[in-house]
mmCIF file of C-alpha atoms in Angstrom:
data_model
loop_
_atom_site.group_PDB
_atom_site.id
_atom_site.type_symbol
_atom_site.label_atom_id
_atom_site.label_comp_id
_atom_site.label_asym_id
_atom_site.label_seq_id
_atom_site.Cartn_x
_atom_site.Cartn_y
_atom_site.Cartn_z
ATOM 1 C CA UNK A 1 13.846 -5.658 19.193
ATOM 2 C CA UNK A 2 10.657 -5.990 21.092
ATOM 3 C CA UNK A 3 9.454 -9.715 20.081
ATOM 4 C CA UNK A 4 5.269 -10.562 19.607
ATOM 5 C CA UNK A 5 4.052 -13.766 18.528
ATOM 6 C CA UNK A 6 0.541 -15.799 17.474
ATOM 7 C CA UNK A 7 0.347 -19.761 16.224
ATOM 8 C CA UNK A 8 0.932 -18.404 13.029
ATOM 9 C CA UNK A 9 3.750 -15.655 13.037
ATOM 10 C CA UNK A 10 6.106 -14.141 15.093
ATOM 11 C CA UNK A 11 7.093 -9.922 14.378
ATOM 12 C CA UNK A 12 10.547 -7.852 15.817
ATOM 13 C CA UNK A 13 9.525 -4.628 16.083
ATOM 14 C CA UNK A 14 12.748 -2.168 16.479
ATOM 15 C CA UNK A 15 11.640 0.500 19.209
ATOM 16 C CA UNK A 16 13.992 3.240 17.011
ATOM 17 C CA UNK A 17 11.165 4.511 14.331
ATOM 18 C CA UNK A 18 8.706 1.970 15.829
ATOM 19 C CA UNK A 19 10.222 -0.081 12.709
ATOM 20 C CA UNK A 20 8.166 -3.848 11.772
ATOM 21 C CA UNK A 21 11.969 -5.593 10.994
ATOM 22 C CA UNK A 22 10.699 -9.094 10.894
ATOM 23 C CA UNK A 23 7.670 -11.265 10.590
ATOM 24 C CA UNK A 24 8.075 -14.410 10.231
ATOM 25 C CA UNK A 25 5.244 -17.896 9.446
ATOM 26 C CA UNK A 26 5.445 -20.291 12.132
ATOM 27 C CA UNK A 27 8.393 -22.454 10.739
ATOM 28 C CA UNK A 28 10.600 -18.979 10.913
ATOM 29 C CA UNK A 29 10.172 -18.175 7.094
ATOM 30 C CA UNK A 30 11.515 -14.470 7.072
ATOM 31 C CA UNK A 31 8.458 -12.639 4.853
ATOM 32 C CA UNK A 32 10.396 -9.669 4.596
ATOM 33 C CA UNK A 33 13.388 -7.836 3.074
ATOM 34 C CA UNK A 34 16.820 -8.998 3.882
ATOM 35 C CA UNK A 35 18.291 -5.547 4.147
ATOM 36 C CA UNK A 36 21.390 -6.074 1.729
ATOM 37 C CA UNK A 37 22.904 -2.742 2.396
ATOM 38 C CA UNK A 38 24.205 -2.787 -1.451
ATOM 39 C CA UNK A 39 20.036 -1.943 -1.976
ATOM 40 C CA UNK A 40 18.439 -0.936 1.148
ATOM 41 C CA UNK A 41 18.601 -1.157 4.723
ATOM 42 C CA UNK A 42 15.106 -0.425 5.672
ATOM 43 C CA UNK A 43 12.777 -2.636 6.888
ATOM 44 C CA UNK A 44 9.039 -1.073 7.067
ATOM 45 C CA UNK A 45 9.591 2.681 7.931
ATOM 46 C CA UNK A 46 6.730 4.858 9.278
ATOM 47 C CA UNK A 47 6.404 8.090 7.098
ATOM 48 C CA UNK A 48 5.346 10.923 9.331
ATOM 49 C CA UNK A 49 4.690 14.090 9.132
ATOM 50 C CA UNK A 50 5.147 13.904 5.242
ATOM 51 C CA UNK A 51 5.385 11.122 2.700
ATOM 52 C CA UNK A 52 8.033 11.307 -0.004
ATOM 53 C CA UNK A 53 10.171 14.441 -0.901
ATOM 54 C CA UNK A 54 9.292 18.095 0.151
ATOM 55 C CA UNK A 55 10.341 20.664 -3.010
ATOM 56 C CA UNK A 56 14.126 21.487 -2.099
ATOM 57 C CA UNK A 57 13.224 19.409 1.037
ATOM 58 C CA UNK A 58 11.766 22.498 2.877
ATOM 59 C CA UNK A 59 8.232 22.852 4.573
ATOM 60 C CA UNK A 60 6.614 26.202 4.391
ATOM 61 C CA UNK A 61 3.762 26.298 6.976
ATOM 62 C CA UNK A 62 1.731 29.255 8.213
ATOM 63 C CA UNK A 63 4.668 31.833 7.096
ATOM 64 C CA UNK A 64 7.493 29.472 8.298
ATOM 65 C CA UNK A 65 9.858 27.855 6.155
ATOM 66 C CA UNK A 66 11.519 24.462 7.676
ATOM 67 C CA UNK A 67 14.078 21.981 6.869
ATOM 68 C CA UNK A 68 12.635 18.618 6.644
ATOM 69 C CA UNK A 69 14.206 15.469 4.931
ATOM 70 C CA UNK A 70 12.250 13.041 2.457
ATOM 71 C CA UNK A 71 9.357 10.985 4.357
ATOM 72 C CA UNK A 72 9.989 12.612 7.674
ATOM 73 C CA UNK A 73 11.971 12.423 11.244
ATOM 74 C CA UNK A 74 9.224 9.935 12.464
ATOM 75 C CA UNK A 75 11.542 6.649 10.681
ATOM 76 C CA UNK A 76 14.766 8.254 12.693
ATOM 77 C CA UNK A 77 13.324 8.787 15.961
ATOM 78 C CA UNK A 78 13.519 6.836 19.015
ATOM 79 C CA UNK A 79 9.865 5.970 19.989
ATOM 80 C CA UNK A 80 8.598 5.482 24.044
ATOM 81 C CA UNK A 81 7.903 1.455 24.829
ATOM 82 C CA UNK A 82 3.816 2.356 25.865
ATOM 83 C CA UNK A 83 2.941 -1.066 26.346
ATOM 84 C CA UNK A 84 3.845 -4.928 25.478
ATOM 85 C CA UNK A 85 2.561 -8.469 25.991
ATOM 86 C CA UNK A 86 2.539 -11.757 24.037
ATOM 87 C CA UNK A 87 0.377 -10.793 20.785
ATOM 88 C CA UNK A 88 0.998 -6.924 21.037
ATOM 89 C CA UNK A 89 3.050 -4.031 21.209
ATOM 90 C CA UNK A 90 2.480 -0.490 21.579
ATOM 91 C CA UNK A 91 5.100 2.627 20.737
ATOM 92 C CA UNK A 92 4.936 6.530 20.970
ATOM 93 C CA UNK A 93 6.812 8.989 19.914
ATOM 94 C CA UNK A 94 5.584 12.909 20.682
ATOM 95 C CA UNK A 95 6.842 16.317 19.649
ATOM 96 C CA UNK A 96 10.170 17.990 21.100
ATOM 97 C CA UNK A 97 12.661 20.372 20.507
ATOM 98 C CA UNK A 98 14.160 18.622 17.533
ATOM 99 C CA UNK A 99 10.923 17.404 16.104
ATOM 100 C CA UNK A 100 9.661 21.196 16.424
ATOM 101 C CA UNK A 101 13.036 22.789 14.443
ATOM 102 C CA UNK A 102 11.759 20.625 11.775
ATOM 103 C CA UNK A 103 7.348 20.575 11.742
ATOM 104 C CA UNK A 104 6.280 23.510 14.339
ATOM 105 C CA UNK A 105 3.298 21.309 15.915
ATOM 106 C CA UNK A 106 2.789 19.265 19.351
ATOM 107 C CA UNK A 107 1.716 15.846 18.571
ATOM 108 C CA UNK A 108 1.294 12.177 19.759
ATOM 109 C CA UNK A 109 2.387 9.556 17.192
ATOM 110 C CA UNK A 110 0.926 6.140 18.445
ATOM 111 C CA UNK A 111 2.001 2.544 16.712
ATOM 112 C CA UNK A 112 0.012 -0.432 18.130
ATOM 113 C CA UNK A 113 1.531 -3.407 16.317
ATOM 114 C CA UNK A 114 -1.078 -6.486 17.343
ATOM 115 C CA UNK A 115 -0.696 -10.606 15.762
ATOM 116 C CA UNK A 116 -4.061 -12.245 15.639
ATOM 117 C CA UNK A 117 -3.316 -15.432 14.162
ATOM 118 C CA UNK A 118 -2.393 -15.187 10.097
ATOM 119 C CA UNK A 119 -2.869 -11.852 10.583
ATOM 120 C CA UNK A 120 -0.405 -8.635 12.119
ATOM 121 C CA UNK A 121 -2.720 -5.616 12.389
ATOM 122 C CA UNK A 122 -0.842 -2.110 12.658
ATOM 123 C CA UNK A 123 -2.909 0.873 13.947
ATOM 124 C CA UNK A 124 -1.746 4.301 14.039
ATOM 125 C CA UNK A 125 -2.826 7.003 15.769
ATOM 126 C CA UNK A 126 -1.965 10.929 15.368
ATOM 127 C CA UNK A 127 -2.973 13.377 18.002
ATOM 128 C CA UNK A 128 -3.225 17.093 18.366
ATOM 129 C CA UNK A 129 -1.990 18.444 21.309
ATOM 130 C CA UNK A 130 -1.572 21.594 20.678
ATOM 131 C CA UNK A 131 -3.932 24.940 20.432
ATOM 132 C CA UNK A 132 -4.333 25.050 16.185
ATOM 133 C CA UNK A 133 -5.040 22.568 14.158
ATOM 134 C CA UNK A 134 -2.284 20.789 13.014
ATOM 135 C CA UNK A 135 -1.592 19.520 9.348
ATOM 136 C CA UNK A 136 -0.186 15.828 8.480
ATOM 137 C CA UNK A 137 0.519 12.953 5.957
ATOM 138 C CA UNK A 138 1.002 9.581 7.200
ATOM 139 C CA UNK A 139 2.447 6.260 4.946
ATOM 140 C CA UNK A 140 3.456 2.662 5.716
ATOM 141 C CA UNK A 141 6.574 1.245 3.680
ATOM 142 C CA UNK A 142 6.958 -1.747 4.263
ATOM 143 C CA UNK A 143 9.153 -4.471 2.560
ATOM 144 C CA UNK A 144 8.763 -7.261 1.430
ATOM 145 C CA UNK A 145 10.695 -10.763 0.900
ATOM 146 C CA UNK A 146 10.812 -10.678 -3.016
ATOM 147 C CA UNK A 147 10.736 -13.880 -3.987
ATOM 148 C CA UNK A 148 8.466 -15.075 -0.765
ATOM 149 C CA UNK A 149 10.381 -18.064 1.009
ATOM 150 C CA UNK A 150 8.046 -20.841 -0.463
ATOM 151 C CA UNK A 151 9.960 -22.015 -3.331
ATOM 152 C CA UNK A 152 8.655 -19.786 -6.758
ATOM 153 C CA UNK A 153 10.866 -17.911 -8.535
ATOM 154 C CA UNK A 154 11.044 -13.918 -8.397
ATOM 155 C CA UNK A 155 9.910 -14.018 -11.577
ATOM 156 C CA UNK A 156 6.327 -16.227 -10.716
ATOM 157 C CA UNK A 157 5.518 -13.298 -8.303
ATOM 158 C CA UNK A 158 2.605 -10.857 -9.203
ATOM 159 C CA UNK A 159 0.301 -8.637 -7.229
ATOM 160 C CA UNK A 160 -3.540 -8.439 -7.733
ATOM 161 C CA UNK A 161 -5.510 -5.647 -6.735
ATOM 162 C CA UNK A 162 -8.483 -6.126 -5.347
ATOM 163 C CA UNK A 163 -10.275 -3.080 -7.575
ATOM 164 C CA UNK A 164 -9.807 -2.714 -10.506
ATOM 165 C CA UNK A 165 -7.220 0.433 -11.384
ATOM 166 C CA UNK A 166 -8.338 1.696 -14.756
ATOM 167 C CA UNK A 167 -6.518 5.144 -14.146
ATOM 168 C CA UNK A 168 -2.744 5.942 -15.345
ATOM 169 C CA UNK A 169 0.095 6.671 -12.921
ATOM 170 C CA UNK A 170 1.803 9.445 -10.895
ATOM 171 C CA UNK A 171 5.354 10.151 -12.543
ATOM 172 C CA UNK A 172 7.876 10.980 -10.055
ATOM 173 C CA UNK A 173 10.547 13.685 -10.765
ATOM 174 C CA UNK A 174 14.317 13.447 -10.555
ATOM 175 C CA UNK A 175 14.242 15.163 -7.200
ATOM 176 C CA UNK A 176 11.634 12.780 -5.979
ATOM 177 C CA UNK A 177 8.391 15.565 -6.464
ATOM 178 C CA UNK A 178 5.523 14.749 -8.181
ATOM 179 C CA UNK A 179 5.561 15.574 -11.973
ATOM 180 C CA UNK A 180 3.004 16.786 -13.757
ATOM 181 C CA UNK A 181 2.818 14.195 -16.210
ATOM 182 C CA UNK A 182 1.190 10.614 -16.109
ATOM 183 C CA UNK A 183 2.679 7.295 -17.292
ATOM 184 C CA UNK A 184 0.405 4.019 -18.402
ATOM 185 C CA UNK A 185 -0.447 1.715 -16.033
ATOM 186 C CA UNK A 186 1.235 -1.267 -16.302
ATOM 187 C CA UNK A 187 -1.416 -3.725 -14.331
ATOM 188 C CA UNK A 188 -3.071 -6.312 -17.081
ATOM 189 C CA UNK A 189 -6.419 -6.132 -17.107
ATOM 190 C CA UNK A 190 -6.542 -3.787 -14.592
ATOM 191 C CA UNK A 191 -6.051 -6.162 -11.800
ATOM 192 C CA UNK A 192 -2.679 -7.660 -12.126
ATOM 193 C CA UNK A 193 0.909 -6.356 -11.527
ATOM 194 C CA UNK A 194 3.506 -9.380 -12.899
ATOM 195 C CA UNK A 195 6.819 -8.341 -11.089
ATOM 196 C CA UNK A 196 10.599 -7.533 -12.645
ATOM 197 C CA UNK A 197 12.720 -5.136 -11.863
ATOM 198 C CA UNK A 198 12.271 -2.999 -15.244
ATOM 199 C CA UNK A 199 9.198 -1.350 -13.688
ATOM 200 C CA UNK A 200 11.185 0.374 -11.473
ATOM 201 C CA UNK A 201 13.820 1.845 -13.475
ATOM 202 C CA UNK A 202 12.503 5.360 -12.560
ATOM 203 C CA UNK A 203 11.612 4.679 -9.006
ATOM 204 C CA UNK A 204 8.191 3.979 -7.547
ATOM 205 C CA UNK A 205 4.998 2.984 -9.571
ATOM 206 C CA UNK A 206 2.748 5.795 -7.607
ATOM 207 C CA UNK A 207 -1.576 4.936 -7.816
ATOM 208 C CA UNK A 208 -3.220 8.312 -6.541
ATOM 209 C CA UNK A 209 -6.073 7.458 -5.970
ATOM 210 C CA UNK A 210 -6.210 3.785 -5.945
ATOM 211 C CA UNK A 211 -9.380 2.020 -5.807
ATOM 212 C CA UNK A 212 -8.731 -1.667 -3.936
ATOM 213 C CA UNK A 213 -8.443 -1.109 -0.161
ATOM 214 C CA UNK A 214 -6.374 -4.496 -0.539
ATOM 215 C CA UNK A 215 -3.794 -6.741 -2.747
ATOM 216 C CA UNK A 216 -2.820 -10.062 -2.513
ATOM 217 C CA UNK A 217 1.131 -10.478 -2.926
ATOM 218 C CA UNK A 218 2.663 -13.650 -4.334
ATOM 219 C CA UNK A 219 3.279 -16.711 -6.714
ATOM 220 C CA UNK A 220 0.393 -18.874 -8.055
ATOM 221 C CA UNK A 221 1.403 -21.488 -5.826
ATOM 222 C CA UNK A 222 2.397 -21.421 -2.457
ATOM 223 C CA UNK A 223 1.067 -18.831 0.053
ATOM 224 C CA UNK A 224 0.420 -15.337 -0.418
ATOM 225 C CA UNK A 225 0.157 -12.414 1.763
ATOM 226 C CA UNK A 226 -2.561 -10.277 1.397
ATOM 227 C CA UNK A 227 -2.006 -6.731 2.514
ATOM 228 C CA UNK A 228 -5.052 -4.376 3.513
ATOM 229 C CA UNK A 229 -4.978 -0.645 3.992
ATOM 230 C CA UNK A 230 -8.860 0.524 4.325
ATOM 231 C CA UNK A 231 -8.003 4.232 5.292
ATOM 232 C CA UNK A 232 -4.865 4.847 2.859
ATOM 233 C CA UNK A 233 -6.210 6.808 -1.043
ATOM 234 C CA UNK A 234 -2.685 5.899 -2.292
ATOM 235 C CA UNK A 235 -0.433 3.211 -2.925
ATOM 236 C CA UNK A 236 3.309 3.013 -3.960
ATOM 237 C CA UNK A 237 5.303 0.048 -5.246
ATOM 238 C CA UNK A 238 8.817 -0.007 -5.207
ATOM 239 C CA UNK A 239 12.210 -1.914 -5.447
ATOM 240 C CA UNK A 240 15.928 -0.923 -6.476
ATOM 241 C CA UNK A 241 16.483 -3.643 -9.470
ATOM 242 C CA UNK A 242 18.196 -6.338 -8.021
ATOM 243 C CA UNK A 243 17.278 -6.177 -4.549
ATOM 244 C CA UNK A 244 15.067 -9.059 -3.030
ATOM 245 C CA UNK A 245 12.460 -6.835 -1.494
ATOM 246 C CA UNK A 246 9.273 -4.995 -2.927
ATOM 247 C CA UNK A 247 7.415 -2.648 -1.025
ATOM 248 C CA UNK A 248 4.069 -2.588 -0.863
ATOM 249 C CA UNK A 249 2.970 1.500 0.285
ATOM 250 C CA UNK A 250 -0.348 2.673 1.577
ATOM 251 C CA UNK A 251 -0.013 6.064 1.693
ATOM 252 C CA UNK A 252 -2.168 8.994 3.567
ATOM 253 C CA UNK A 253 -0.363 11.678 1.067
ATOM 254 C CA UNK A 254 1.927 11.908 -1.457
ATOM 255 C CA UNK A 255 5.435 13.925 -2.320
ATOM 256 C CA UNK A 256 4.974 17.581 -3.256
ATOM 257 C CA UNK A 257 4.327 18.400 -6.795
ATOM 258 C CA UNK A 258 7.387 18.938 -9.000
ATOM 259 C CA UNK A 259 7.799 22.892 -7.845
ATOM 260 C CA UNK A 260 5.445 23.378 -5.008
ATOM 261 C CA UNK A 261 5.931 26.634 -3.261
ATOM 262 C CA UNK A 262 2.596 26.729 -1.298
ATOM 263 C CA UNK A 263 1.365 26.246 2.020
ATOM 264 C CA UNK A 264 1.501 22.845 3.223
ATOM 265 C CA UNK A 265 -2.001 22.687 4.159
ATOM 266 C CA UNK A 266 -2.836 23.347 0.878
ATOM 267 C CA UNK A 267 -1.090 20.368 -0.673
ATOM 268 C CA UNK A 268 -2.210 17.037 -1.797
ATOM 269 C CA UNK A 269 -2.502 14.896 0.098
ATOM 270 C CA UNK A 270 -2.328 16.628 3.370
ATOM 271 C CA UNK A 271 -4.818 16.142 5.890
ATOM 272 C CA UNK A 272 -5.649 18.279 9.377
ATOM 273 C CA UNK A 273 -5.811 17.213 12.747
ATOM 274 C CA UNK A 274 -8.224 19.330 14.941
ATOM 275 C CA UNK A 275 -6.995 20.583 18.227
ATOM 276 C CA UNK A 276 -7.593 17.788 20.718
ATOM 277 C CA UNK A 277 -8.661 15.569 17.961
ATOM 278 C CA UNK A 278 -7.051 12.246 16.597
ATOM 279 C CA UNK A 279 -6.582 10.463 13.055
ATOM 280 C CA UNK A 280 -6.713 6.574 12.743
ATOM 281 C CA UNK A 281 -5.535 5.168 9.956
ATOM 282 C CA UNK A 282 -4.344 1.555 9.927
ATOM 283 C CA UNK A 283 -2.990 -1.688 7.715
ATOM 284 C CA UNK A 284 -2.659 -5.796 8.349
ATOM 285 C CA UNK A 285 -0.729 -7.874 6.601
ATOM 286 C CA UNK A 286 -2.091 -11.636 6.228
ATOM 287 C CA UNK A 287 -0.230 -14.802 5.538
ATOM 288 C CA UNK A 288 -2.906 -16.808 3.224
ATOM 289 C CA UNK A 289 -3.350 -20.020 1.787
#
């Protein structure tokens, strides 16, 4: 684990998949999941080059078809120490011959992970280096502590978006595609998401688009963390009933459609790189109040 800290939290940052595995406030509250293999031992993968499940988890690109598992190789690759010091930390991970069996594209896959007081900022960075543009999704998942370590109940905990999110949801299929129908949002008064584990009986509450570039995460007493994700259009929620985690999910695409047999530049969600070009897209997470 590569270590950072600020007066205010302190963040392990596992070099394999460039993973956040702990933040903690500055009296060594853990903020995020415990791990309990009986639920889920992931911490706050990176989703790269896709984001959810790929239709009989195969890409078809440019009259290739490849085998790619759901959100990607980036969360089970070893990623290249760039940089470190106190506050910051800085990871890479770039194409090679295993990466290429699975997405046929050179790229740079940056993760600067940087504490500013209440605050740890992740940027990520995804660069073309090869000769045609290249096409991507990019999503953070990460986890967290469900109830918070304050002293309210699972039950007190609720988020509130920061838009309101008049729009239903995406239903996700049995194989993990997108289906083609909705279900009702479940926010009250299109703000507010109270918490319990019936909501996810059928896997991830899916907003696409969502409106807030923030929520705040939390009970009505105690502190809160209020996570921020300006250049994400989607956001998951999820939990496995019974586990202590929730993850909050801003997302930079989406699974394939229940189905989906075309191109995958053509598919939701999917945005393109230009040769030599980059894409930024980055989240903080804020310990408030």
């Amino acid at each position: 684990m590569v270590r950072i800290r600020s007066d205010a939290l302190t963040a392990a940052i596992n070099p394999f998949g460039a993973e956040l595995s702990h933040l903690e406030d500055a009296d060594g509250r853990e903020l995020m999941t415990n791990a309990d293999p009986a639920f889920w031992t992931g911490r706050a993968p990176l989703l790269f080059p896709i984001v959810g499940a790929l239709n009989d988890d195969t890409l078809r690109v440019d009259g290739g078809a490849y085998r790619m598992g759901k959100h990607g190789f980036a969360r089970k690759s070893l990623f290249e120490m760039v940089e470190t010091g106190d506050s910051h930390a800085v990871f890479a991970l770039e194409d090679s011959e295993q990466t290429r069996a699975q997405y046929p594209f050179a790229f740079r896959l940056e993760a600067a992970f940087r504490l500013t007081g209440a605050t740890l900022a992740i940027d990520i960075t995804i660069a073309n280096r090869g000769d045609v543009t290249m096409p991507a999704s990019f999503g953070f998942h990460p986890a967290l502590a469900w109830p918070l370590p304050f002293g309210a109940a699972k039950e007190a905990h609720r988020i509130t978006f920061a838009a309101q999110e008049p729009g239903a949801l995406k239903a996700i299929a049995a194989d993990g595609t997108i289906a083609a129908a909705t279900v009702p949002s479940p926010l009250q008064d299109g703000y507010v998401l109270a918490l319990h584990d019936d909501l996810f009986a059928h896997d991830a509450l899916v907003w696409d688009p969502v409106h807030a570039q923030s929520v705040t995460y939390g009970a009505d007493t105690g502190p809160r963390l209020q996570v921020a994700f300006p250049d994400t259009p989607r956001l998951g929620i999820w939990t496995k009933p019974g586990a202590r985690y929730v993850c909050i999910e801003p997302w930079h695409g989406i699974a394939d459609p229940e189905g989906y047999t075309g191109d995958f530049r053509d598919k939701p969600g999917v945005f393109e790189v230009p040769v030599g070009g980059a894409k930024h897209i980055g989240m903080s997470i804020t310990l408030a109040g």
